[in-house]
Coordinates of C-alpha atoms in Angstrom, one line a residue:
Chain A
M213 CA 0.0 0.0 0.0
T214 CA 2.9 2.3 0.5
G215 CA 4.3 1.9 -3.1
P216 CA 3.2 3.9 -6.1
P217 CA -0.1 2.9 -7.7
G218 CA 0.0 -0.3 -9.6
T219 CA 2.6 -1.8 -7.3
E220 CA 0.3 -3.3 -4.7
L221 CA 0.9 -6.9 -3.7
L222 CA 0.0 -9.3 -6.4
S223 CA -2.5 -12.0 -5.8
D224 CA -1.0 -15.4 -6.2
L225 CA -1.3 -15.7 -10.0
G226 CA 1.0 -18.7 -9.9
R227 CA -2.0 -20.9 -9.1
A228 CA -4.2 -19.5 -11.9
R229 CA -4.7 -21.7 -15.0
D230 CA -6.9 -21.6 -18.0
E231 CA -8.9 -24.8 -18.3
V232 CA -11.9 -26.0 -20.2
G233 CA -14.3 -28.0 -18.1
E234 CA -17.8 -29.5 -18.5
V235 CA -21.0 -28.3 -17.0
L236 CA -22.6 -31.0 -14.8
E237 CA -25.6 -29.3 -13.4
V238 CA -27.5 -26.0 -13.6
Q239 CA -29.9 -25.6 -10.7
L240 CA -32.5 -22.9 -10.4
L241 CA -32.6 -22.1 -6.6
G242 CA -35.5 -19.7 -6.7
G243 CA -35.7 -16.0 -6.8
G244 CA -33.4 -15.9 -9.8
L245 CA -30.4 -17.5 -8.1
V246 CA -28.8 -20.2 -10.2
E247 CA -26.1 -22.6 -9.0
I248 CA -23.8 -24.0 -11.8
T249 CA -21.8 -27.1 -11.0
A250 CA -18.9 -28.0 -13.5
R251 CA -16.0 -30.3 -13.7
L252 CA -13.0 -28.1 -13.4
P253 CA -10.2 -30.2 -11.7
H254 CA -7.6 -27.5 -11.5
L255 CA -9.9 -24.8 -10.0
A256 CA -11.4 -27.4 -7.6
A257 CA -8.0 -28.4 -6.4
T258 CA -6.5 -25.0 -5.9
A259 CA -9.3 -22.5 -5.1
R260 CA -9.2 -20.9 -1.7
P261 CA -12.3 -19.3 0.0
G262 CA -13.1 -15.9 -1.5
E263 CA -11.0 -16.4 -4.7
F264 CA -12.7 -16.2 -8.1
A265 CA -12.5 -17.5 -11.6
Q266 CA -13.0 -15.8 -14.9
L267 CA -15.7 -17.7 -16.9
R268 CA -16.6 -18.0 -20.5
A269 CA -19.0 -20.4 -22.1
W270 CA -19.3 -19.1 -25.6
Q271 CA -17.3 -18.8 -28.8
G272 CA -16.8 -15.6 -30.6
V273 CA -16.7 -12.0 -29.4
E274 CA -20.3 -11.4 -28.2
P275 CA -20.0 -10.9 -25.3
L276 CA -16.3 -10.2 -25.5
L277 CA -15.1 -10.4 -21.9
R278 CA -15.1 -13.3 -19.4
R279 CA -17.3 -12.9 -16.3
P280 CA -15.9 -13.1 -12.8
F281 CA -17.5 -15.4 -10.2
S282 CA -16.5 -16.5 -6.7
V283 CA -16.0 -20.2 -6.3
A284 CA -18.9 -21.2 -4.2
W285 CA -17.8 -24.7 -3.2
T286 CA -15.5 -27.5 -4.4
E287 CA -15.9 -31.2 -4.1
G288 CA -13.4 -33.6 -5.7
D289 CA -12.9 -32.3 -9.3
R290 CA -16.2 -30.3 -9.2
C291 CA -16.7 -26.6 -8.6
A292 CA -19.9 -24.5 -8.2
F293 CA -20.8 -20.9 -8.9
V294 CA -23.9 -19.0 -7.8
L295 CA -25.1 -16.3 -10.1
E296 CA -28.1 -14.5 -11.5
A297 CA -28.9 -13.5 -15.1
V298 CA -28.4 -9.7 -15.2
G299 CA -26.6 -9.2 -18.4
S300 CA -25.6 -10.9 -21.7
G301 CA -22.8 -13.0 -20.2
T302 CA -24.8 -14.2 -17.2
R303 CA -27.8 -15.0 -19.4
M304 CA -25.6 -17.3 -21.5
L305 CA -24.2 -18.9 -18.4
V306 CA -27.5 -19.7 -16.8
A307 CA -28.7 -21.2 -20.1
L308 CA -26.0 -23.8 -20.0
R309 CA -26.9 -27.5 -20.1
P310 CA -25.1 -30.5 -18.7
G311 CA -22.3 -31.5 -21.0
D312 CA -21.7 -27.9 -22.3
A313 CA -18.1 -26.6 -22.2
L314 CA -17.2 -24.1 -19.5
R315 CA -13.8 -22.3 -19.6
S316 CA -12.3 -21.1 -16.4
L317 CA -9.3 -18.9 -15.6
G318 CA -8.5 -19.2 -12.0
P319 CA -8.1 -19.2 -9.1
L320 CA -7.7 -15.4 -9.1
G321 CA -7.7 -12.6 -6.4
N322 CA -7.1 -12.6 -2.8
G323 CA -9.5 -14.6 -0.6
F324 CA -10.6 -14.6 3.0
G325 CA -8.1 -14.9 5.9
F326 CA -8.6 -17.6 8.5
D327 CA -5.1 -18.4 9.7
P328 CA -4.9 -18.3 12.6
C329 CA -8.4 -19.7 12.9
P330 CA -10.9 -17.5 14.8
A331 CA -12.7 -18.8 17.9
R332 CA -15.8 -17.4 16.4
A333 CA -16.7 -16.7 12.7
L334 CA -19.6 -14.5 11.7
V335 CA -20.4 -14.9 8.0
V336 CA -22.7 -12.2 6.7
S337 CA -24.4 -12.8 3.3
G338 CA -26.6 -10.5 1.4
G339 CA -28.4 -11.8 -1.7
L340 CA -25.9 -13.0 -4.3
G341 CA -23.2 -12.3 -1.7
C342 CA -23.8 -15.9 -0.6
A343 CA -21.5 -16.9 -3.5
P344 CA -18.1 -17.4 -1.7
F345 CA -19.5 -18.7 1.6
P346 CA -20.1 -22.4 1.3
L347 CA -16.3 -22.9 0.6
L348 CA -15.4 -20.5 3.4
V349 CA -17.7 -22.2 5.9
R350 CA -16.2 -25.6 5.1
A351 CA -12.6 -24.2 5.3
L352 CA -13.3 -22.6 8.7
R353 CA -14.7 -25.8 10.1
R354 CA -11.8 -27.9 8.7
A355 CA -9.4 -25.4 10.3
G356 CA -11.1 -26.1 13.6
C357 CA -13.3 -23.1 14.1
P358 CA -15.8 -24.2 16.7
D359 CA -18.4 -21.5 16.2
V360 CA -19.4 -20.6 12.7
T361 CA -22.6 -18.7 12.3
V362 CA -24.0 -17.6 8.8
L363 CA -26.3 -14.5 8.8
S364 CA -28.1 -14.9 5.5
G365 CA -30.1 -12.0 4.2
A366 CA -32.1 -11.2 1.1
A367 CA -34.9 -9.0 -0.2
T368 CA -37.4 -12.0 0.0
G369 CA -37.5 -15.6 1.2
A370 CA -37.4 -16.8 -2.3
R371 CA -34.0 -15.1 -2.8
L372 CA -32.3 -16.6 0.2
Y373 CA -29.6 -19.1 -0.6
P374 CA -30.8 -22.3 0.9
A375 CA -29.4 -22.7 4.5
E376 CA -28.4 -26.4 3.9
R377 CA -26.2 -25.2 1.1
F378 CA -24.2 -23.0 3.5
R379 CA -23.9 -26.0 5.8
R380 CA -23.1 -28.7 3.2
G381 CA -24.0 -31.4 5.7
D382 CA -22.2 -29.9 8.7
G383 CA -24.9 -29.7 11.5
G384 CA -22.4 -27.6 13.6
V385 CA -22.9 -24.5 11.4
A386 CA -25.7 -22.2 12.5
V387 CA -27.7 -20.2 9.8
L388 CA -29.9 -17.3 10.8
E389 CA -32.0 -15.7 8.1
A390 CA -33.3 -12.1 7.5
T391 CA -35.6 -10.8 4.8
D392 CA -36.5 -7.2 3.9
D393 CA -40.1 -8.2 3.5
G394 CA -40.2 -10.4 6.5
S395 CA -41.3 -13.5 4.4
R396 CA -38.7 -15.5 6.3
G397 CA -36.5 -15.1 9.4
H398 CA -35.9 -11.7 10.9
R399 CA -37.7 -8.9 9.2
G400 CA -35.2 -6.3 8.3
R401 CA -31.6 -6.0 7.4
V402 CA -29.2 -8.9 7.9
T403 CA -26.7 -6.5 9.5
D404 CA -29.2 -5.9 12.4
L405 CA -28.2 -9.4 13.5
V406 CA -24.5 -8.6 13.8
A407 CA -24.0 -6.5 16.9
S408 CA -25.3 -9.0 19.4
R409 CA -23.2 -11.8 17.9
C410 CA -19.8 -10.1 17.7
D411 CA -17.0 -10.0 20.2
A412 CA -13.2 -9.6 20.3
A413 CA -12.7 -13.2 19.4
T414 CA -14.9 -12.9 16.2
I415 CA -13.8 -12.5 12.7
V416 CA -16.5 -11.1 10.5
Y417 CA -16.7 -12.2 6.8
A418 CA -19.2 -10.4 4.5
C419 CA -20.3 -10.2 1.0
G420 CA -23.3 -8.5 -0.6
P421 CA -24.5 -5.3 -2.1
N422 CA -22.3 -2.3 -1.3
V423 CA -25.1 -0.6 0.8
M424 CA -25.2 -3.7 2.9
L425 CA -21.5 -3.8 3.3
A426 CA -21.3 -0.2 4.1
A427 CA -24.1 -0.6 6.8
L428 CA -22.0 -3.4 8.3
A429 CA -18.9 -1.2 8.4
S430 CA -20.9 1.4 10.2
T431 CA -22.4 -1.1 12.6
L432 CA -18.9 -2.5 13.4
A433 CA -17.5 0.9 13.8
G434 CA -20.1 1.6 16.5
L435 CA -19.5 -1.5 18.6
A436 CA -18.0 -1.0 22.1
G437 CA -16.1 -4.3 21.5
P438 CA -15.0 -4.4 17.9
P439 CA -14.4 -7.9 16.2
R440 CA -10.9 -9.2 15.9
R441 CA -11.0 -8.5 12.2
A442 CA -13.7 -7.9 9.5
E443 CA -13.2 -8.7 5.8
V444 CA -15.6 -7.9 2.9
S445 CA -15.6 -9.3 -0.6
L446 CA -16.2 -6.6 -3.2
E447 CA -17.0 -6.4 -6.9
A448 CA -16.2 -4.1 -9.7
P449 CA -16.6 -4.0 -13.5
M450 CA -13.6 -6.1 -14.5
G451 CA -11.7 -6.4 -17.8
C452 CA -9.1 -9.1 -17.3
G453 CA -9.2 -10.3 -13.7
F454 CA -5.4 -10.6 -13.4
G455 CA -4.2 -7.2 -12.9
T456 CA -3.2 -5.9 -16.3
C457 CA -6.2 -3.8 -17.6
L458 CA -6.3 -1.8 -14.4
G459 CA -10.0 -1.5 -14.9
C460 CA -11.5 -2.7 -11.7
A461 CA -10.5 0.2 -9.4
L462 CA -12.1 0.6 -6.0
P463 CA -11.8 3.5 -3.7
V464 CA -9.7 2.8 -0.6
V465 CA -8.5 4.9 2.2
A466 CA -5.3 6.6 1.1
G467 CA -3.1 4.9 3.7
G468 CA 0.3 5.2 1.9
G469 CA 3.2 7.4 2.9
P470 CA 3.4 11.1 2.3
D471 CA 4.3 10.6 -1.3
A472 CA 1.4 8.2 -2.0
P473 CA -0.4 9.8 -4.9
R474 CA -4.1 10.3 -4.7
E475 CA -6.8 12.1 -6.4
H476 CA -10.3 13.2 -5.2
G477 CA -9.1 12.5 -1.7
T478 CA -9.0 8.8 -2.4
A479 CA -6.7 6.1 -3.6
W480 CA -7.6 3.3 -5.9
A481 CA -7.0 -0.4 -5.4
L482 CA -7.7 -3.0 -8.0
C483 CA -10.5 -5.4 -7.1
C484 CA -8.8 -8.3 -8.8
R485 CA -5.3 -7.7 -7.3
S486 CA -5.9 -6.2 -3.9
G487 CA -9.3 -7.8 -3.5
P488 CA -11.8 -9.0 -4.0
V489 CA -11.5 -9.5 -0.3
M490 CA -10.3 -6.5 1.7
E491 CA -10.2 -5.5 5.3
V492 CA -13.2 -3.4 6.1
S493 CA -11.2 -0.6 7.4
R494 CA -9.3 -0.3 4.0
V495 CA -12.5 0.6 2.0
A496 CA -13.4 4.2 1.4
W497 CA -17.2 3.6 2.1
P498 CA -18.7 7.0 1.2
E499 CA -16.8 7.0 -2.1
L500 CA -17.8 3.3 -2.8
L501 CA -21.4 4.1 -2.2
A502 CA -21.3 7.1 -4.6
L503 CA -20.3 4.8 -7.5
P504 CA -22.9 3.6 -9.8
P505 CA -23.9 -0.1 -9.4
A506 CA -21.3 -2.4 -10.8
H507 CA -23.7 -4.1 -13.2
V508 CA -24.4 -0.7 -15.0
A509 CA -21.1 -1.0 -16.7
Chain B
M25 CA 16.6 -19.8 -31.0
T26 CA 13.6 -20.8 -33.2
G27 CA 14.3 -24.5 -33.1
G28 CA 13.4 -25.5 -36.6
H29 CA 10.7 -22.8 -37.0
P30 CA 11.0 -20.3 -39.8
D31 CA 12.8 -17.1 -38.7
L32 CA 10.1 -14.6 -38.2
S33 CA 12.3 -11.9 -36.7
V34 CA 11.6 -8.3 -37.7
D35 CA 14.4 -5.7 -37.7
L36 CA 12.6 -2.4 -36.9
G37 CA 15.8 -0.4 -37.1
R38 CA 18.1 1.3 -34.7
G39 CA 19.0 -1.8 -32.9
L40 CA 15.4 -3.1 -32.2
V41 CA 15.1 -6.5 -33.6
L42 CA 12.0 -8.3 -32.6
P43 CA 12.4 -12.2 -32.5
N44 CA 9.0 -12.4 -34.1
P45 CA 6.3 -10.0 -35.1
V46 CA 3.8 -10.5 -32.3
G47 CA 3.9 -8.1 -29.4
L48 CA 1.8 -7.3 -26.3
A49 CA 0.1 -3.9 -26.7
S50 CA 0.6 -1.1 -24.2
G51 CA -2.0 -0.9 -21.6
T52 CA -3.0 -4.6 -21.8
A53 CA 0.0 -6.2 -20.3
G54 CA 1.1 -3.9 -17.4
Y55 CA 4.8 -4.2 -17.1
G56 CA 4.8 -8.0 -17.7
F57 CA 4.9 -9.2 -14.2
E58 CA 1.3 -10.5 -14.0
L59 CA 1.4 -12.2 -17.5
R60 CA 4.8 -13.8 -16.7
R61 CA 2.9 -15.8 -14.1
L62 CA 0.3 -16.9 -16.6
I63 CA 2.1 -17.4 -20.0
D64 CA 5.6 -17.7 -21.4
I65 CA 6.0 -14.1 -22.5
D66 CA 9.6 -14.7 -23.4
R67 CA 8.4 -16.4 -26.6
L68 CA 6.8 -13.2 -27.8
G69 CA 8.3 -10.5 -30.1
A70 CA 7.9 -7.6 -27.6
L71 CA 6.3 -6.3 -24.6
F72 CA 5.0 -2.7 -24.8
T73 CA 4.5 -1.6 -21.3
K74 CA 1.7 0.4 -19.7
G75 CA 2.0 4.2 -20.5
T76 CA 4.6 5.6 -18.1
T77 CA 4.5 9.1 -16.9
L78 CA 7.0 11.3 -15.0
R79 CA 5.1 11.2 -11.8
P80 CA 3.0 8.3 -10.5
R81 CA -0.6 8.5 -11.5
P82 CA -3.4 6.9 -9.5
G83 CA -5.7 6.8 -12.6
N84 CA -9.3 7.8 -13.1
P85 CA -12.3 7.1 -10.8
P86 CA -14.3 4.0 -11.6
P87 CA -15.9 2.6 -13.4
R88 CA -13.0 2.5 -15.8
V89 CA -14.1 -0.1 -18.2
A90 CA -17.4 -0.9 -20.0
E91 CA -18.1 -3.7 -22.4
V92 CA -19.8 -2.8 -25.7
R93 CA -20.7 -4.8 -28.7
G94 CA -17.6 -6.3 -30.2
G95 CA -15.3 -4.5 -27.8
M96 CA -14.7 -2.5 -24.7
L97 CA -14.2 1.1 -23.6
N98 CA -11.6 2.1 -21.1
S99 CA -10.8 5.2 -19.2
I100 CA -7.9 4.1 -17.0
G101 CA -6.3 7.5 -16.9
L102 CA -2.6 6.3 -17.2
H103 CA -2.6 4.6 -13.7
N104 CA 1.1 3.9 -13.4
P105 CA 3.8 4.0 -10.8
G106 CA 5.9 6.7 -12.4
V107 CA 9.1 6.6 -14.3
E108 CA 11.4 6.4 -11.2
H109 CA 9.8 3.1 -10.1
V110 CA 9.9 1.8 -13.6
A111 CA 13.6 2.7 -14.1
A112 CA 14.8 1.7 -10.7
V113 CA 12.6 -1.4 -9.9
Y114 CA 11.2 -2.8 -13.1
A115 CA 13.9 -2.2 -15.7
P116 CA 16.5 -4.4 -13.9
E117 CA 14.0 -7.2 -14.1
F118 CA 13.3 -6.5 -17.8
A119 CA 17.1 -7.0 -18.3
R120 CA 16.7 -10.6 -17.2
W121 CA 13.9 -11.4 -19.7
S122 CA 14.5 -12.5 -23.2
V123 CA 11.4 -10.7 -24.6
P124 CA 12.4 -7.2 -25.7
V125 CA 10.6 -4.6 -23.5
V126 CA 9.6 -1.3 -25.1
V127 CA 8.6 1.3 -22.6
N128 CA 5.6 3.4 -23.6
V129 CA 6.1 6.9 -22.4
A130 CA 3.3 9.4 -22.0
G131 CA 3.1 13.0 -20.7
G132 CA 1.3 16.3 -20.8
S133 CA 4.2 18.5 -22.0
V134 CA 7.4 18.0 -24.0
D135 CA 9.4 18.5 -20.8
D136 CA 7.4 15.7 -19.2
Y137 CA 8.3 13.4 -22.0
L138 CA 11.9 14.3 -22.0
L139 CA 12.5 14.1 -18.3
C140 CA 10.8 10.7 -18.5
L141 CA 13.0 9.5 -21.3
R142 CA 16.2 10.9 -19.6
R143 CA 15.5 8.9 -16.5
L144 CA 14.9 5.7 -18.6
E145 CA 18.1 6.2 -20.6
D146 CA 20.1 5.3 -17.6
A147 CA 18.0 2.1 -17.0
P148 CA 19.0 -1.4 -18.3
G149 CA 16.7 -3.8 -20.1
I150 CA 14.9 -1.3 -22.3
A151 CA 14.8 -2.2 -26.0
G152 CA 13.2 1.1 -27.1
Y153 CA 10.6 3.5 -26.5
E154 CA 7.0 3.9 -27.7
L155 CA 5.9 7.5 -27.4
N156 CA 2.3 7.6 -26.5
I157 CA 1.1 10.8 -28.1
S158 CA -2.4 9.5 -28.2
C159 CA -3.9 8.6 -24.9
P160 CA -7.5 9.7 -25.1
N161 CA -8.2 9.6 -21.3
I162 CA -6.1 12.3 -19.8
E163 CA -6.3 16.0 -20.1
G164 CA -4.0 17.2 -22.9
G165 CA -3.0 13.5 -23.6
M166 CA -4.0 13.7 -27.3
D167 CA -2.8 17.1 -28.2
Y168 CA 0.4 15.8 -29.8
G169 CA -1.4 13.1 -31.6
Q170 CA -3.8 15.5 -33.2
D171 CA -1.3 18.2 -34.2
A172 CA 1.3 17.1 -36.7
A173 CA 3.7 20.0 -36.0
A174 CA 3.5 19.6 -32.2
A175 CA 4.1 15.8 -32.7
A176 CA 7.1 16.5 -34.9
R177 CA 8.6 18.9 -32.3
L178 CA 8.1 16.3 -29.5
V179 CA 9.7 13.5 -31.6
A180 CA 12.6 15.7 -32.7
A181 CA 13.3 16.6 -29.1
A182 CA 13.1 12.9 -28.0
R183 CA 15.3 11.9 -31.0
A184 CA 18.1 14.2 -29.9
L185 CA 17.9 12.7 -26.4
T186 CA 18.2 9.0 -27.2
S187 CA 19.9 6.6 -29.5
R188 CA 17.4 3.9 -28.6
H189 CA 14.7 2.9 -31.0
L190 CA 11.9 5.5 -30.9
M191 CA 8.4 4.3 -32.0
V192 CA 5.4 6.7 -32.0
K193 CA 2.0 5.4 -31.3
L194 CA -0.5 7.3 -33.5
S195 CA -4.0 8.4 -32.5
P196 CA -6.7 7.4 -34.9
N197 CA -8.8 10.3 -33.6
V198 CA -7.5 12.7 -36.3
T199 CA -8.6 13.9 -39.7
D200 CA -5.5 12.6 -41.5
I201 CA -3.4 10.0 -39.7
A202 CA -1.0 10.0 -42.7
E203 CA -0.1 13.7 -42.0
V204 CA 0.9 12.9 -38.4
A205 CA 2.8 9.7 -39.5
R206 CA 4.8 11.8 -42.1
A207 CA 5.6 14.5 -39.5
V208 CA 6.9 12.1 -36.9
A209 CA 8.9 10.0 -39.4
G210 CA 10.4 13.3 -40.7
A211 CA 11.3 14.3 -37.1
G212 CA 13.3 11.1 -36.5
A213 CA 10.9 8.3 -35.5
D214 CA 12.2 4.9 -36.2
S215 CA 8.8 3.3 -36.5
V216 CA 5.1 4.0 -35.9
S217 CA 2.4 1.9 -34.2
A218 CA -1.1 2.3 -35.4
V219 CA -3.6 2.6 -33.9
N220 CA -4.4 3.7 -30.3
T221 CA -8.1 3.4 -29.2
F222 CA -10.9 5.3 -30.7
V223 CA -12.8 7.8 -28.6
G224 CA -16.2 6.2 -27.8
M225 CA -19.1 6.4 -25.3
K226 CA -21.5 4.0 -23.8
V227 CA -24.8 5.4 -22.6
H228 CA -26.9 3.6 -20.0
R229 CA -30.7 4.2 -20.5
G230 CA -31.4 3.2 -16.9
I231 CA -29.3 5.9 -15.3
R232 CA -29.7 8.2 -18.3
A233 CA -26.1 9.0 -18.5
P234 CA -22.8 7.7 -19.9
V235 CA -21.4 4.6 -18.1
L236 CA -17.9 6.1 -17.8
P237 CA -17.5 9.1 -15.5
G238 CA -16.0 12.5 -16.3
R239 CA -16.5 13.3 -19.9
G240 CA -18.3 10.0 -20.3
T241 CA -15.9 8.9 -23.1
G242 CA -13.3 6.2 -23.2
G243 CA -11.0 4.5 -25.7
L244 CA -12.7 1.8 -27.8
S245 CA -10.6 -1.4 -28.4
G246 CA -11.4 -5.0 -29.4
P247 CA -12.6 -6.7 -32.6
A248 CA -15.0 -3.8 -33.4
I249 CA -12.1 -1.5 -34.4
K250 CA -10.3 -4.0 -36.6
P251 CA -11.6 -2.5 -39.9
L252 CA -10.7 1.0 -38.7
G253 CA -7.2 -0.1 -37.7
L254 CA -6.6 -1.8 -41.0
A255 CA -7.6 1.3 -42.9
A256 CA -5.3 3.4 -40.7
V257 CA -2.4 1.1 -41.1
A258 CA -2.9 1.1 -44.9
R259 CA -2.9 4.9 -44.9
V260 CA 0.2 5.1 -42.8
R261 CA 2.0 2.4 -44.8
A262 CA 1.4 4.5 -48.0
A263 CA 2.7 7.6 -46.3
V264 CA 5.9 6.6 -44.7
R265 CA 8.8 4.2 -45.3
I266 CA 9.6 3.4 -41.7
P267 CA 8.2 0.2 -40.1
V268 CA 4.6 0.2 -39.2
I269 CA 3.3 -1.9 -36.2
G270 CA -0.3 -2.7 -36.5
V271 CA -2.6 -2.9 -33.5
G272 CA -6.4 -2.8 -33.1
G273 CA -8.7 -5.6 -32.6
I274 CA -6.4 -8.5 -33.4
M275 CA -8.0 -11.7 -31.9
D276 CA -6.3 -14.4 -33.8
A277 CA -3.5 -15.2 -36.3
G278 CA -5.9 -14.4 -39.2
D279 CA -6.4 -10.8 -38.0
A280 CA -2.6 -10.5 -37.7
V281 CA -2.1 -11.6 -41.3
E282 CA -4.7 -9.1 -42.4
Y283 CA -2.8 -6.4 -40.7
M284 CA 0.5 -7.5 -42.5
I285 CA -1.3 -7.5 -45.8
A286 CA -2.5 -4.0 -45.1
G287 CA 1.1 -2.9 -44.4
A288 CA 2.2 -3.8 -40.9
D289 CA 5.7 -5.2 -40.3
A290 CA 4.7 -6.4 -36.9
V291 CA 1.6 -6.4 -34.7
Q292 CA 0.5 -5.9 -31.2
V293 CA -2.2 -8.0 -29.5
G294 CA -4.2 -6.0 -26.9
T295 CA -7.7 -6.5 -25.7
A296 CA -7.6 -10.2 -26.7
T297 CA -5.2 -10.8 -23.9
F298 CA -7.9 -9.8 -21.4
V299 CA -10.2 -12.6 -22.8
D300 CA -7.3 -15.1 -23.0
P301 CA -3.9 -14.4 -21.5
G302 CA -2.4 -16.7 -24.1
A303 CA -4.0 -14.9 -27.1
A304 CA -0.7 -13.3 -28.3
L305 CA 1.0 -16.7 -28.2
A306 CA -1.8 -18.3 -30.1
V307 CA -1.5 -15.5 -32.7
L308 CA 2.2 -16.2 -32.9
D309 CA 1.7 -20.0 -33.2
G310 CA -0.9 -19.4 -35.9
L311 CA 1.4 -17.2 -37.9
R312 CA 4.1 -19.8 -37.8
D313 CA 1.6 -22.3 -39.1
A314 CA 0.3 -19.9 -41.7
A315 CA 3.7 -19.0 -42.9
P316 CA 5.7 -22.3 -43.4
G317 CA 6.7 -21.2 -46.8
L318 CA 8.0 -17.9 -45.7
R319 CA 11.6 -17.3 -44.7
A320 CA 12.4 -14.0 -43.1
R321 CA 10.1 -11.0 -43.4
P322 CA 6.8 -12.6 -43.3
A323 CA 5.1 -9.3 -43.6
A324 CA 6.8 -8.3 -46.8
A325 CA 6.1 -11.8 -48.3
L326 CA 2.5 -11.6 -47.3
R327 CA 2.3 -8.4 -49.2
G328 CA 3.8 -10.0 -52.2
G329 CA 7.0 -8.0 -51.9
T330 CA 5.3 -4.8 -53.2
V331 CA 6.2 -2.9 -50.1
P332 CA 9.8 -1.9 -49.4
P333 CA 11.3 -4.0 -46.6
A334 CA 11.2 -2.4 -43.2
G335 CA 14.1 -0.5 -41.8
V336 CA 16.0 0.3 -44.9
E337 CA 15.4 4.0 -44.7
P338 CA 17.9 5.6 -42.4
A339 CA 15.9 7.7 -39.8
S340 CA 16.2 11.4 -40.2
T341 CA 17.6 13.2 -37.2
G342 CA 15.0 15.9 -37.6

């Protein structure tokens, strides 16, 4: 962070590989959420929680760019991704059928930190923000975390990622739900559930819309006893995913030395290289909220 | 070593010999460090770095990229670590690589360019310079590219400063690209690369505004611009005798061949790398397969030998 722009720590691109896999299953989960399972042996073997892959499932140049997705879970040589059809690329992805080819460049980016393993993990998911968490939950449990609680929020009950998919058979994982319309679980914001479950031994992991993450940051900042650490997974319109197009800039607190260049009172960090997972204190939240929604681009 | 492959090397003049005619375009390969982790960039003809400025630049506010039909817009704003970092930290690494590294230099004034070049002159591992007189995304960044006389003054000043290869990247956002090409050739440029991105805009109906911030415009790249790039290269080829490096929407070896037929001596692969980090290597492998009968100078051979071989004209010292 103290170097000139463009010199931030690289994510571990050494594990990234371009591979062509095969779609095994496309499941409609309800509320527009779709889970795609594919045979992608390299990604399955190497992806860490919070990392992503650049996917492409079409020939030609329309659409041109790959689409980035968190790795939702892995099992053997299989990987899953959770997505929603919001644009031309995602529409083609959700229309895939078993047997179709799926090309993946990954794993990319920096994932969640859980070493040393926290005594308590609070996983805060909003809508499609569920995408990286089944893999994280499993990794936390395998690392010995005794207390993993998922706070799962969405606009409606239909848009909640199914609780059993966060647990993946692990009965020791607690899942609490919240919906904006009260159709399931707590009526209100998922971030309402955070304060009473957070202590100095907790690491908070969050992913969801920027407004939700900003609300979480504000909640955490107001706690008498802050968590040990809090990490958020962010998104940005992305060109390459591996740090060369410099397109996926996100506003971060200008924390460099006196010579660290900045404009507009803000420094920029690349989502693909410094993220997608960042410490909550690193994000310039007012500036992030001032940006147009990522899918607009 | 080409190990039984045909010799595809291209002599661009003044000491810059590309081992083959396929390079990575400026702004799509950073300074090579990321792509080195993903592909064997030492097999390529050249790496053209991200536009480098005298001072570090944090770049433009997001969103910086927007996909459009057949291409993408970018407004990165020359996000780069500044020439000191490039010369002191990156260049010693370049010296260890076998791929020739051409540093793309950008600036807002002649002094900016010259101070930048002067710092790089002391640095190892630099095969040449590509003067970026055509970045559409910074204030004043395109003035030199749109004004033939100003471009000539800049190139003449740079020529007096360096004996390294001096390439000039031309802006397509001009009335007559040939006029600018002639001016920079006359001022001592060793080669020209054509073209940089085209100014474009994407408008979002939902937010009733352009997607990109600021002026709302960005540089259009990708397959959508290939016909425009080919026309520009043909215009430039007819106007100057120095080598021409074709760039704009090359996605595969066939596209590269088309650029060579239009008059390019070598090519740069840009946006395709974002889609597939190995795109430039695939272009190179495709060219080798497409040119088994060719010996040296595949570009000239593709053109039927009607165009003078590159690099024979001594560059004027302007």
